[in-house]
Amino acid sequence: MHVSALRIYPVKSTAGLDMSESLVHPWGLDGDRRWMVVDTEGTTVTARTHRRLLHVTAVPQQGGGLEMAAPGMPMLHVEVPRGAAAVPLRMSRIESGLVAGAATDEWLSAVLGTAVRLVWLDDPRRRTVGTTHGGRPGDALNLSDAGPVLLTSTTSLARLNDWLRDTAAARREPQPESLPMVRFRPNIVVDGVDEAFAEDEWKLIRIGDVELRFGEHCDRCVLTTIDPATLAGSSEPTRTLARYRQWDHQVFFGIRLVPVTTGTVSVGDALTVC
């Protein structure tokens, strides 16, 4: 088994960025979800309700800033707001974030058509992994929903795509195109797994010198039903996952991991189940 893809999401809920290698911190991959869009009340704004976020790209720059782009908008450079004003956040286990500034807020508000602002998490150690999500004392977390690292496997995706075709055939619907892995927004994609969903049973894995432990199975939200290219929504893959991968009134694909040690992981690295 080996790592076939690494992906970060510099701004929560925006387009992902493929990496050839990444430093793994206690709170997740380097540059992953340290920024987040919020409304004027400090509530997280995601692509679940504002799909155009999926067409926003953010590329980390040296020093921690971003270069942001969106269709029909000029490129935007965002500096790290060290020393900026903190604003209250309505998000689990974090009380505040630092505001990026008026120019950034105006740019994002124009993209989404509603008043929003961009905030930065200065120190991920201020946020913890919840105990209901596999967290232990001292576990740190970026601005991800529940866990520092999300892992999926190509074998499991192939099985899901088989199920999608079976579902369509049983309902006499046109055969669907295979879903790409980007629908599931993983950080680490693994190839060469012998059995679909074998990752469900992994308790501890090693990639190079980095160890990561199982936190929880990843419950999937409506975001997986939105095509990141067209922004069109559908009932899949939730409809099919509900048939094969449903428990506790949730559907599941992938596992959330918590780093045990830090270090660099690269595409092509071998993965070992400990």
PDB file of C-alpha atoms in Angstrom:
ATOM      1  CA  MET A   1       0.000   0.000   0.000  1.00  0.00           C
ATOM      2  CA  HIS A   2       1.203   3.499  -0.737  1.00  0.00           C
ATOM      3  CA  VAL A   3       0.129   7.129  -0.692  1.00  0.00           C
ATOM      4  CA  SER A   4      -1.265   8.051  -4.109  1.00  0.00           C
ATOM      5  CA  ALA A   5      -2.350  11.623  -3.324  1.00  0.00           C
ATOM      6  CA  LEU A   6      -1.967  14.335  -0.709  1.00  0.00           C
ATOM      7  CA  ARG A   7      -4.369  17.244  -0.607  1.00  0.00           C
ATOM      8  CA  ILE A   8      -4.834  20.324   1.559  1.00  0.00           C
ATOM      9  CA  TYR A   9      -7.610  22.895   1.777  1.00  0.00           C
ATOM     10  CA  PRO A  10      -5.943  26.152   2.865  1.00  0.00           C
ATOM     11  CA  VAL A  11      -9.321  27.859   3.375  1.00  0.00           C
ATOM     12  CA  LYS A  12     -12.003  25.634   4.838  1.00  0.00           C
ATOM     13  CA  SER A  13     -14.564  24.526   2.212  1.00  0.00           C
ATOM     14  CA  THR A  14     -12.712  25.986  -0.785  1.00  0.00           C
ATOM     15  CA  ALA A  15     -11.037  24.012  -3.583  1.00  0.00           C
ATOM     16  CA  GLY A  16      -8.299  21.597  -2.586  1.00  0.00           C
ATOM     17  CA  LEU A  17      -4.643  21.792  -3.532  1.00  0.00           C
ATOM     18  CA  ASP A  18      -2.633  18.693  -4.509  1.00  0.00           C
ATOM     19  CA  MET A  19       0.779  18.353  -2.872  1.00  0.00           C
ATOM     20  CA  SER A  20       3.702  16.083  -3.693  1.00  0.00           C
ATOM     21  CA  GLU A  21       4.734  16.090  -0.038  1.00  0.00           C
ATOM     22  CA  SER A  22       3.573  17.646   3.194  1.00  0.00           C
ATOM     23  CA  LEU A  23       4.765  18.188   6.726  1.00  0.00           C
ATOM     24  CA  VAL A  24       2.417  16.586   9.239  1.00  0.00           C
ATOM     25  CA  HIS A  25       1.798  18.663  12.368  1.00  0.00           C
ATOM     26  CA  PRO A  26      -0.100  17.460  15.446  1.00  0.00           C
ATOM     27  CA  TRP A  27      -3.106  19.398  14.126  1.00  0.00           C
ATOM     28  CA  GLY A  28      -2.987  18.190  10.493  1.00  0.00           C
ATOM     29  CA  LEU A  29      -1.114  18.681   7.228  1.00  0.00           C
ATOM     30  CA  ASP A  30       0.895  21.858   6.816  1.00  0.00           C
ATOM     31  CA  GLY A  31      -1.297  24.665   5.512  1.00  0.00           C
ATOM     32  CA  ASP A  32      -4.529  22.715   5.826  1.00  0.00           C
ATOM     33  CA  ARG A  33      -7.577  24.671   7.014  1.00  0.00           C
ATOM     34  CA  ARG A  34      -5.897  27.413   8.974  1.00  0.00           C
ATOM     35  CA  TRP A  35      -8.320  29.902   7.353  1.00  0.00           C
ATOM     36  CA  MET A  36     -12.106  29.985   7.374  1.00  0.00           C
ATOM     37  CA  VAL A  37     -14.953  32.079   5.988  1.00  0.00           C
ATOM     38  CA  VAL A  38     -17.513  33.266   8.535  1.00  0.00           C
ATOM     39  CA  ASP A  39     -20.598  35.446   8.435  1.00  0.00           C
ATOM     40  CA  THR A  40     -21.002  38.695  10.346  1.00  0.00           C
ATOM     41  CA  GLU A  41     -22.014  36.734  13.454  1.00  0.00           C
ATOM     42  CA  GLY A  42     -18.922  34.525  13.375  1.00  0.00           C
ATOM     43  CA  THR A  43     -20.716  31.405  12.141  1.00  0.00           C
ATOM     44  CA  THR A  44     -18.784  29.191   9.739  1.00  0.00           C
ATOM     45  CA  VAL A  45     -19.723  29.587   6.069  1.00  0.00           C
ATOM     46  CA  THR A  46     -19.167  26.434   4.019  1.00  0.00           C
ATOM     47  CA  ALA A  47     -19.915  25.090   0.557  1.00  0.00           C
ATOM     48  CA  ARG A  48     -22.834  23.179   2.017  1.00  0.00           C
ATOM     49  CA  THR A  49     -24.823  26.394   1.712  1.00  0.00           C
ATOM     50  CA  HIS A  50     -22.528  28.563  -0.445  1.00  0.00           C
ATOM     51  CA  ARG A  51     -21.415  26.324  -3.314  1.00  0.00           C
ATOM     52  CA  ARG A  52     -19.352  28.990  -5.030  1.00  0.00           C
ATOM     53  CA  LEU A  53     -16.725  28.460  -2.350  1.00  0.00           C
ATOM     54  CA  LEU A  54     -15.773  25.294  -4.244  1.00  0.00           C
ATOM     55  CA  HIS A  55     -14.596  27.500  -7.125  1.00  0.00           C
ATOM     56  CA  VAL A  56     -12.375  29.602  -4.867  1.00  0.00           C
ATOM     57  CA  THR A  57      -8.721  28.591  -4.850  1.00  0.00           C
ATOM     58  CA  ALA A  58      -6.191  29.550  -2.206  1.00  0.00           C
ATOM     59  CA  VAL A  59      -2.473  28.863  -2.604  1.00  0.00           C
ATOM     60  CA  PRO A  60      -0.229  29.215   0.467  1.00  0.00           C
ATOM     61  CA  GLN A  61       2.652  31.648   0.109  1.00  0.00           C
ATOM     62  CA  GLN A  62       5.974  31.851   1.874  1.00  0.00           C
ATOM     63  CA  GLY A  63       5.351  33.378   5.267  1.00  0.00           C
ATOM     64  CA  GLY A  64       1.869  31.912   5.591  1.00  0.00           C
ATOM     65  CA  GLY A  65      -0.170  34.238   3.380  1.00  0.00           C
ATOM     66  CA  LEU A  66      -2.436  33.230   0.505  1.00  0.00           C
ATOM     67  CA  GLU A  67      -2.980  33.962  -3.166  1.00  0.00           C
ATOM     68  CA  MET A  68      -6.713  33.621  -3.755  1.00  0.00           C
ATOM     69  CA  ALA A  69      -8.594  33.385  -7.044  1.00  0.00           C
ATOM     70  CA  ALA A  70     -12.194  32.941  -8.167  1.00  0.00           C
ATOM     71  CA  PRO A  71     -13.954  33.075 -11.543  1.00  0.00           C
ATOM     72  CA  GLY A  72     -14.470  36.647 -12.693  1.00  0.00           C
ATOM     73  CA  MET A  73     -12.462  38.123  -9.815  1.00  0.00           C
ATOM     74  CA  PRO A  74      -8.984  39.674  -9.691  1.00  0.00           C
ATOM     75  CA  MET A  75      -6.269  37.740  -7.877  1.00  0.00           C
ATOM     76  CA  LEU A  76      -6.155  38.581  -4.192  1.00  0.00           C
ATOM     77  CA  HIS A  77      -3.080  38.494  -1.948  1.00  0.00           C
ATOM     78  CA  VAL A  78      -3.828  37.895   1.716  1.00  0.00           C
ATOM     79  CA  GLU A  79      -1.246  38.500   4.408  1.00  0.00           C
ATOM     80  CA  VAL A  80      -1.211  36.581   7.665  1.00  0.00           C
ATOM     81  CA  PRO A  81      -3.066  38.872  10.107  1.00  0.00           C
ATOM     82  CA  ARG A  82      -0.633  38.628  12.994  1.00  0.00           C
ATOM     83  CA  GLY A  83      -1.572  41.202  15.582  1.00  0.00           C
ATOM     84  CA  ALA A  84      -4.974  41.819  13.961  1.00  0.00           C
ATOM     85  CA  ALA A  85      -8.204  42.120  15.872  1.00  0.00           C
ATOM     86  CA  ALA A  86      -9.776  38.904  17.120  1.00  0.00           C
ATOM     87  CA  VAL A  87     -13.438  38.247  16.430  1.00  0.00           C
ATOM     88  CA  PRO A  88     -15.728  35.767  18.217  1.00  0.00           C
ATOM     89  CA  LEU A  89     -16.391  32.498  16.400  1.00  0.00           C
ATOM     90  CA  ARG A  90     -19.418  30.264  16.662  1.00  0.00           C
ATOM     91  CA  MET A  91     -17.484  27.057  16.169  1.00  0.00           C
ATOM     92  CA  SER A  92     -16.852  24.087  18.403  1.00  0.00           C
ATOM     93  CA  ARG A  93     -13.874  24.303  20.753  1.00  0.00           C
ATOM     94  CA  ILE A  94     -12.525  27.640  19.490  1.00  0.00           C
ATOM     95  CA  GLU A  95     -13.642  31.035  20.714  1.00  0.00           C
ATOM     96  CA  SER A  96     -11.991  33.479  18.322  1.00  0.00           C
ATOM     97  CA  GLY A  97     -10.012  34.007  15.129  1.00  0.00           C
ATOM     98  CA  LEU A  98      -7.984  36.856  13.646  1.00  0.00           C
ATOM     99  CA  VAL A  99      -9.569  38.871  10.827  1.00  0.00           C
ATOM    100  CA  ALA A 100      -7.780  39.049   7.473  1.00  0.00           C
ATOM    101  CA  GLY A 101      -8.930  42.597   6.723  1.00  0.00           C
ATOM    102  CA  ALA A 102     -11.498  44.714   4.901  1.00  0.00           C
ATOM    103  CA  ALA A 103     -10.118  44.174   1.383  1.00  0.00           C
ATOM    104  CA  THR A 104     -10.298  40.408   1.757  1.00  0.00           C
ATOM    105  CA  ASP A 105     -13.775  40.587   3.261  1.00  0.00           C
ATOM    106  CA  GLU A 106     -15.006  42.710   0.344  1.00  0.00           C
ATOM    107  CA  TRP A 107     -13.509  40.304  -2.193  1.00  0.00           C
ATOM    108  CA  LEU A 108     -15.070  37.223  -0.613  1.00  0.00           C
ATOM    109  CA  SER A 109     -18.400  38.976  -0.098  1.00  0.00           C
ATOM    110  CA  ALA A 110     -18.480  39.795  -3.807  1.00  0.00           C
ATOM    111  CA  VAL A 111     -17.739  36.150  -4.686  1.00  0.00           C
ATOM    112  CA  LEU A 112     -20.487  34.764  -2.455  1.00  0.00           C
ATOM    113  CA  GLY A 113     -23.025  37.558  -2.790  1.00  0.00           C
ATOM    114  CA  THR A 114     -23.371  37.999   0.951  1.00  0.00           C
ATOM    115  CA  ALA A 115     -21.444  39.717   3.732  1.00  0.00           C
ATOM    116  CA  VAL A 116     -18.644  37.463   4.996  1.00  0.00           C
ATOM    117  CA  ARG A 117     -15.160  37.765   6.374  1.00  0.00           C
ATOM    118  CA  LEU A 118     -12.006  35.632   6.385  1.00  0.00           C
ATOM    119  CA  VAL A 119     -10.441  34.610   9.680  1.00  0.00           C
ATOM    120  CA  TRP A 120      -7.160  32.888  10.549  1.00  0.00           C
ATOM    121  CA  LEU A 121      -6.403  30.434  13.312  1.00  0.00           C
ATOM    122  CA  ASP A 122      -3.146  31.712  14.747  1.00  0.00           C
ATOM    123  CA  ASP A 123      -2.420  28.696  16.951  1.00  0.00           C
ATOM    124  CA  PRO A 124      -4.169  25.347  16.319  1.00  0.00           C
ATOM    125  CA  ARG A 125      -3.189  24.271  19.812  1.00  0.00           C
ATOM    126  CA  ARG A 126      -5.983  26.549  20.975  1.00  0.00           C
ATOM    127  CA  ARG A 127      -8.468  24.048  19.500  1.00  0.00           C
ATOM    128  CA  THR A 128      -8.777  20.415  20.549  1.00  0.00           C
ATOM    129  CA  VAL A 129     -10.109  17.243  18.976  1.00  0.00           C
ATOM    130  CA  GLY A 130     -13.421  16.484  20.682  1.00  0.00           C
ATOM    131  CA  THR A 131     -13.592  13.353  22.806  1.00  0.00           C
ATOM    132  CA  THR A 132     -16.618  12.230  20.787  1.00  0.00           C
ATOM    133  CA  HIS A 133     -14.381  12.321  17.697  1.00  0.00           C
ATOM    134  CA  GLY A 134     -11.581  10.216  19.147  1.00  0.00           C
ATOM    135  CA  GLY A 135      -9.711  13.057  20.805  1.00  0.00           C
ATOM    136  CA  ARG A 136      -7.390  12.610  23.764  1.00  0.00           C
ATOM    137  CA  PRO A 137      -5.936  15.235  26.113  1.00  0.00           C
ATOM    138  CA  GLY A 138      -3.457  17.390  24.209  1.00  0.00           C
ATOM    139  CA  ASP A 139      -4.737  16.580  20.696  1.00  0.00           C
ATOM    140  CA  ALA A 140      -4.758  19.757  18.618  1.00  0.00           C
ATOM    141  CA  LEU A 141      -6.976  20.553  15.639  1.00  0.00           C
ATOM    142  CA  ASN A 142      -7.038  23.004  12.749  1.00  0.00           C
ATOM    143  CA  LEU A 143     -10.376  24.332  11.457  1.00  0.00           C
ATOM    144  CA  SER A 144     -11.537  20.944  10.159  1.00  0.00           C
ATOM    145  CA  ASP A 145     -14.933  19.808  11.350  1.00  0.00           C
ATOM    146  CA  ALA A 146     -13.805  16.968  13.578  1.00  0.00           C
ATOM    147  CA  GLY A 147     -10.357  15.464  12.947  1.00  0.00           C
ATOM    148  CA  PRO A 148      -6.890  16.577  11.800  1.00  0.00           C
ATOM    149  CA  VAL A 149      -6.438  14.165   8.869  1.00  0.00           C
ATOM    150  CA  LEU A 150      -8.940  12.428   6.581  1.00  0.00           C
ATOM    151  CA  LEU A 151      -7.821   9.261   4.795  1.00  0.00           C
ATOM    152  CA  THR A 152      -9.593   7.440   1.967  1.00  0.00           C
ATOM    153  CA  SER A 153      -8.646   4.563  -0.313  1.00  0.00           C
ATOM    154  CA  THR A 154      -8.989   4.111  -4.061  1.00  0.00           C
ATOM    155  CA  THR A 155     -10.192   0.551  -3.470  1.00  0.00           C
ATOM    156  CA  SER A 156     -13.126   1.770  -1.415  1.00  0.00           C
ATOM    157  CA  LEU A 157     -13.992   4.398  -4.022  1.00  0.00           C
ATOM    158  CA  ALA A 158     -13.974   1.737  -6.749  1.00  0.00           C
ATOM    159  CA  ARG A 159     -16.412  -0.361  -4.700  1.00  0.00           C
ATOM    160  CA  LEU A 160     -18.646   2.659  -4.128  1.00  0.00           C
ATOM    161  CA  ASN A 161     -18.698   3.402  -7.855  1.00  0.00           C
ATOM    162  CA  ASP A 162     -19.708  -0.217  -8.493  1.00  0.00           C
ATOM    163  CA  TRP A 163     -22.545   0.231  -6.025  1.00  0.00           C
ATOM    164  CA  LEU A 164     -23.598   3.474  -7.720  1.00  0.00           C
ATOM    165  CA  ARG A 165     -23.878   1.645 -11.032  1.00  0.00           C
ATOM    166  CA  ASP A 166     -25.834  -1.170  -9.378  1.00  0.00           C
ATOM    167  CA  THR A 167     -28.224   1.347  -7.830  1.00  0.00           C
ATOM    168  CA  ALA A 168     -28.801   3.064 -11.169  1.00  0.00           C
ATOM    169  CA  ALA A 169     -29.405  -0.279 -12.916  1.00  0.00           C
ATOM    170  CA  ALA A 170     -31.880  -1.415 -10.277  1.00  0.00           C
ATOM    171  CA  ARG A 171     -33.800   1.845 -10.657  1.00  0.00           C
ATOM    172  CA  ARG A 172     -33.510   1.763 -14.458  1.00  0.00           C
ATOM    173  CA  GLU A 173     -31.662   5.041 -14.425  1.00  0.00           C
ATOM    174  CA  PRO A 174     -28.844   6.045 -16.806  1.00  0.00           C
ATOM    175  CA  GLN A 175     -25.462   4.719 -15.760  1.00  0.00           C
ATOM    176  CA  PRO A 176     -23.618   7.419 -13.805  1.00  0.00           C
ATOM    177  CA  GLU A 177     -20.090   8.614 -14.374  1.00  0.00           C
ATOM    178  CA  SER A 178     -17.661   7.406 -11.737  1.00  0.00           C
ATOM    179  CA  LEU A 179     -17.359   9.777  -8.807  1.00  0.00           C
ATOM    180  CA  PRO A 180     -13.882  11.292  -8.400  1.00  0.00           C
ATOM    181  CA  MET A 181     -12.141  11.209  -5.051  1.00  0.00           C
ATOM    182  CA  VAL A 182     -12.285  15.004  -4.791  1.00  0.00           C
ATOM    183  CA  ARG A 183     -15.947  14.662  -3.810  1.00  0.00           C
ATOM    184  CA  PHE A 184     -14.791  13.320  -0.444  1.00  0.00           C
ATOM    185  CA  ARG A 185     -12.148  15.982   0.267  1.00  0.00           C
ATOM    186  CA  PRO A 186      -9.462  13.675   1.728  1.00  0.00           C
ATOM    187  CA  ASN A 187      -6.009  14.686   2.917  1.00  0.00           C
ATOM    188  CA  ILE A 188      -4.398  11.317   2.239  1.00  0.00           C
ATOM    189  CA  VAL A 189      -5.444   8.864  -0.478  1.00  0.00           C
ATOM    190  CA  VAL A 190      -4.100   5.325  -0.334  1.00  0.00           C
ATOM    191  CA  ASP A 191      -3.714   2.944  -3.270  1.00  0.00           C
ATOM    192  CA  GLY A 192      -3.074  -0.786  -3.176  1.00  0.00           C
ATOM    193  CA  VAL A 193      -5.483  -1.706  -0.378  1.00  0.00           C
ATOM    194  CA  ASP A 194      -6.539  -5.332  -0.902  1.00  0.00           C
ATOM    195  CA  GLU A 195     -10.147  -5.033   0.271  1.00  0.00           C
ATOM    196  CA  ALA A 196     -12.629  -2.189   0.053  1.00  0.00           C
ATOM    197  CA  PHE A 197     -13.122  -0.398   3.367  1.00  0.00           C
ATOM    198  CA  ALA A 198     -10.276  -2.296   5.020  1.00  0.00           C
ATOM    199  CA  GLU A 199      -9.259   1.094   6.446  1.00  0.00           C
ATOM    200  CA  ASP A 200     -12.277   0.915   8.757  1.00  0.00           C
ATOM    201  CA  GLU A 201     -10.292  -1.499  10.926  1.00  0.00           C
ATOM    202  CA  TRP A 202      -6.959   0.338  10.997  1.00  0.00           C
ATOM    203  CA  LYS A 203      -6.076   1.484  14.503  1.00  0.00           C
ATOM    204  CA  LEU A 204      -2.537   2.767  13.885  1.00  0.00           C
ATOM    205  CA  ILE A 205      -0.696   3.383  10.615  1.00  0.00           C
ATOM    206  CA  ARG A 206       2.792   4.499   9.660  1.00  0.00           C
ATOM    207  CA  ILE A 207       3.754   6.519   6.589  1.00  0.00           C
ATOM    208  CA  GLY A 208       7.504   6.998   6.500  1.00  0.00           C
ATOM    209  CA  ASP A 209       8.406   8.117  10.004  1.00  0.00           C
ATOM    210  CA  VAL A 210       4.951   9.488  10.742  1.00  0.00           C
ATOM    211  CA  GLU A 211       2.460   7.541  12.834  1.00  0.00           C
ATOM    212  CA  LEU A 212      -1.251   8.348  12.857  1.00  0.00           C
ATOM    213  CA  ARG A 213      -3.922   6.714  14.974  1.00  0.00           C
ATOM    214  CA  PHE A 214      -7.564   6.091  14.208  1.00  0.00           C
ATOM    215  CA  GLY A 215      -9.915   8.742  15.530  1.00  0.00           C
ATOM    216  CA  GLU A 216     -13.269   7.779  14.043  1.00  0.00           C
ATOM    217  CA  HIS A 217     -15.073   6.740  10.912  1.00  0.00           C
ATOM    218  CA  CYS A 218     -15.945   9.782   8.800  1.00  0.00           C
ATOM    219  CA  ASP A 219     -19.639  10.556   8.558  1.00  0.00           C
ATOM    220  CA  ARG A 220     -20.466  12.285   5.281  1.00  0.00           C
ATOM    221  CA  CYS A 221     -22.552  15.409   4.787  1.00  0.00           C
ATOM    222  CA  VAL A 222     -24.385  16.959   1.849  1.00  0.00           C
ATOM    223  CA  LEU A 223     -21.103  18.348   0.490  1.00  0.00           C
ATOM    224  CA  THR A 224     -20.324  14.998  -1.165  1.00  0.00           C
ATOM    225  CA  THR A 225     -23.480  15.374  -3.286  1.00  0.00           C
ATOM    226  CA  ILE A 226     -22.247  18.626  -4.897  1.00  0.00           C
ATOM    227  CA  ASP A 227     -20.222  18.359  -8.106  1.00  0.00           C
ATOM    228  CA  PRO A 228     -17.198  20.608  -7.444  1.00  0.00           C
ATOM    229  CA  ALA A 229     -16.857  21.391 -11.164  1.00  0.00           C
ATOM    230  CA  THR A 230     -20.462  22.244 -12.075  1.00  0.00           C
ATOM    231  CA  LEU A 231     -21.768  22.953  -8.529  1.00  0.00           C
ATOM    232  CA  ALA A 232     -24.841  20.851  -9.378  1.00  0.00           C
ATOM    233  CA  GLY A 233     -26.323  18.777  -6.588  1.00  0.00           C
ATOM    234  CA  SER A 234     -27.756  15.266  -6.620  1.00  0.00           C
ATOM    235  CA  SER A 235     -28.832  12.478  -4.290  1.00  0.00           C
ATOM    236  CA  GLU A 236     -25.582  10.549  -4.769  1.00  0.00           C
ATOM    237  CA  PRO A 237     -23.471   9.242  -3.196  1.00  0.00           C
ATOM    238  CA  THR A 238     -25.626   9.645  -0.080  1.00  0.00           C
ATOM    239  CA  ARG A 239     -28.458   7.527  -1.509  1.00  0.00           C
ATOM    240  CA  THR A 240     -26.180   4.576  -2.200  1.00  0.00           C
ATOM    241  CA  LEU A 241     -24.068   4.969   0.936  1.00  0.00           C
ATOM    242  CA  ALA A 242     -27.300   4.848   2.934  1.00  0.00           C
ATOM    243  CA  ARG A 243     -27.896   1.367   1.532  1.00  0.00           C
ATOM    244  CA  TYR A 244     -24.426  -0.056   2.167  1.00  0.00           C
ATOM    245  CA  ARG A 245     -22.634   2.191   4.663  1.00  0.00           C
ATOM    246  CA  GLN A 246     -25.205   3.506   7.125  1.00  0.00           C
ATOM    247  CA  TRP A 247     -25.212   3.214  10.888  1.00  0.00           C
ATOM    248  CA  ASP A 248     -26.223   5.530  13.731  1.00  0.00           C
ATOM    249  CA  HIS A 249     -28.370   7.397  11.171  1.00  0.00           C
ATOM    250  CA  GLN A 250     -25.235   8.540   9.306  1.00  0.00           C
ATOM    251  CA  VAL A 251     -23.427   7.432   6.145  1.00  0.00           C
ATOM    252  CA  PHE A 252     -19.684   6.831   6.190  1.00  0.00           C
ATOM    253  CA  PHE A 253     -16.713   6.959   3.841  1.00  0.00           C
ATOM    254  CA  GLY A 254     -13.091   7.309   4.978  1.00  0.00           C
ATOM    255  CA  ILE A 255     -11.508   7.559   8.410  1.00  0.00           C
ATOM    256  CA  ARG A 256     -10.320  10.468  10.511  1.00  0.00           C
ATOM    257  CA  LEU A 257      -6.818  10.181  11.904  1.00  0.00           C
ATOM    258  CA  VAL A 258      -4.865  11.945  14.640  1.00  0.00           C
ATOM    259  CA  PRO A 259      -1.075  12.339  14.223  1.00  0.00           C
ATOM    260  CA  VAL A 260       0.937  10.553  16.897  1.00  0.00           C
ATOM    261  CA  THR A 261       4.292  11.755  15.570  1.00  0.00           C
ATOM    262  CA  THR A 262       5.238  14.523  13.167  1.00  0.00           C
ATOM    263  CA  GLY A 263       7.339  14.514  10.010  1.00  0.00           C
ATOM    264  CA  THR A 264       7.086  14.650   6.239  1.00  0.00           C
ATOM    265  CA  VAL A 265       4.937  12.362   4.101  1.00  0.00           C
ATOM    266  CA  SER A 266       5.184  12.159   0.321  1.00  0.00           C
ATOM    267  CA  VAL A 267       3.212  10.762  -2.581  1.00  0.00           C
ATOM    268  CA  GLY A 268       4.604   7.295  -3.198  1.00  0.00           C
ATOM    269  CA  ASP A 269       5.424   6.602   0.460  1.00  0.00           C
ATOM    270  CA  ALA A 270       4.575   3.140   1.693  1.00  0.00           C
ATOM    271  CA  LEU A 271       1.797   2.825   4.261  1.00  0.00           C
ATOM    272  CA  THR A 272       2.031   0.187   6.964  1.00  0.00           C
ATOM    273  CA  VAL A 273      -0.748  -0.886   9.309  1.00  0.00           C
ATOM    274  CA  CYS A 274       0.778  -1.270  12.756  1.00  0.00           C
TER     275      CYS A 274
END
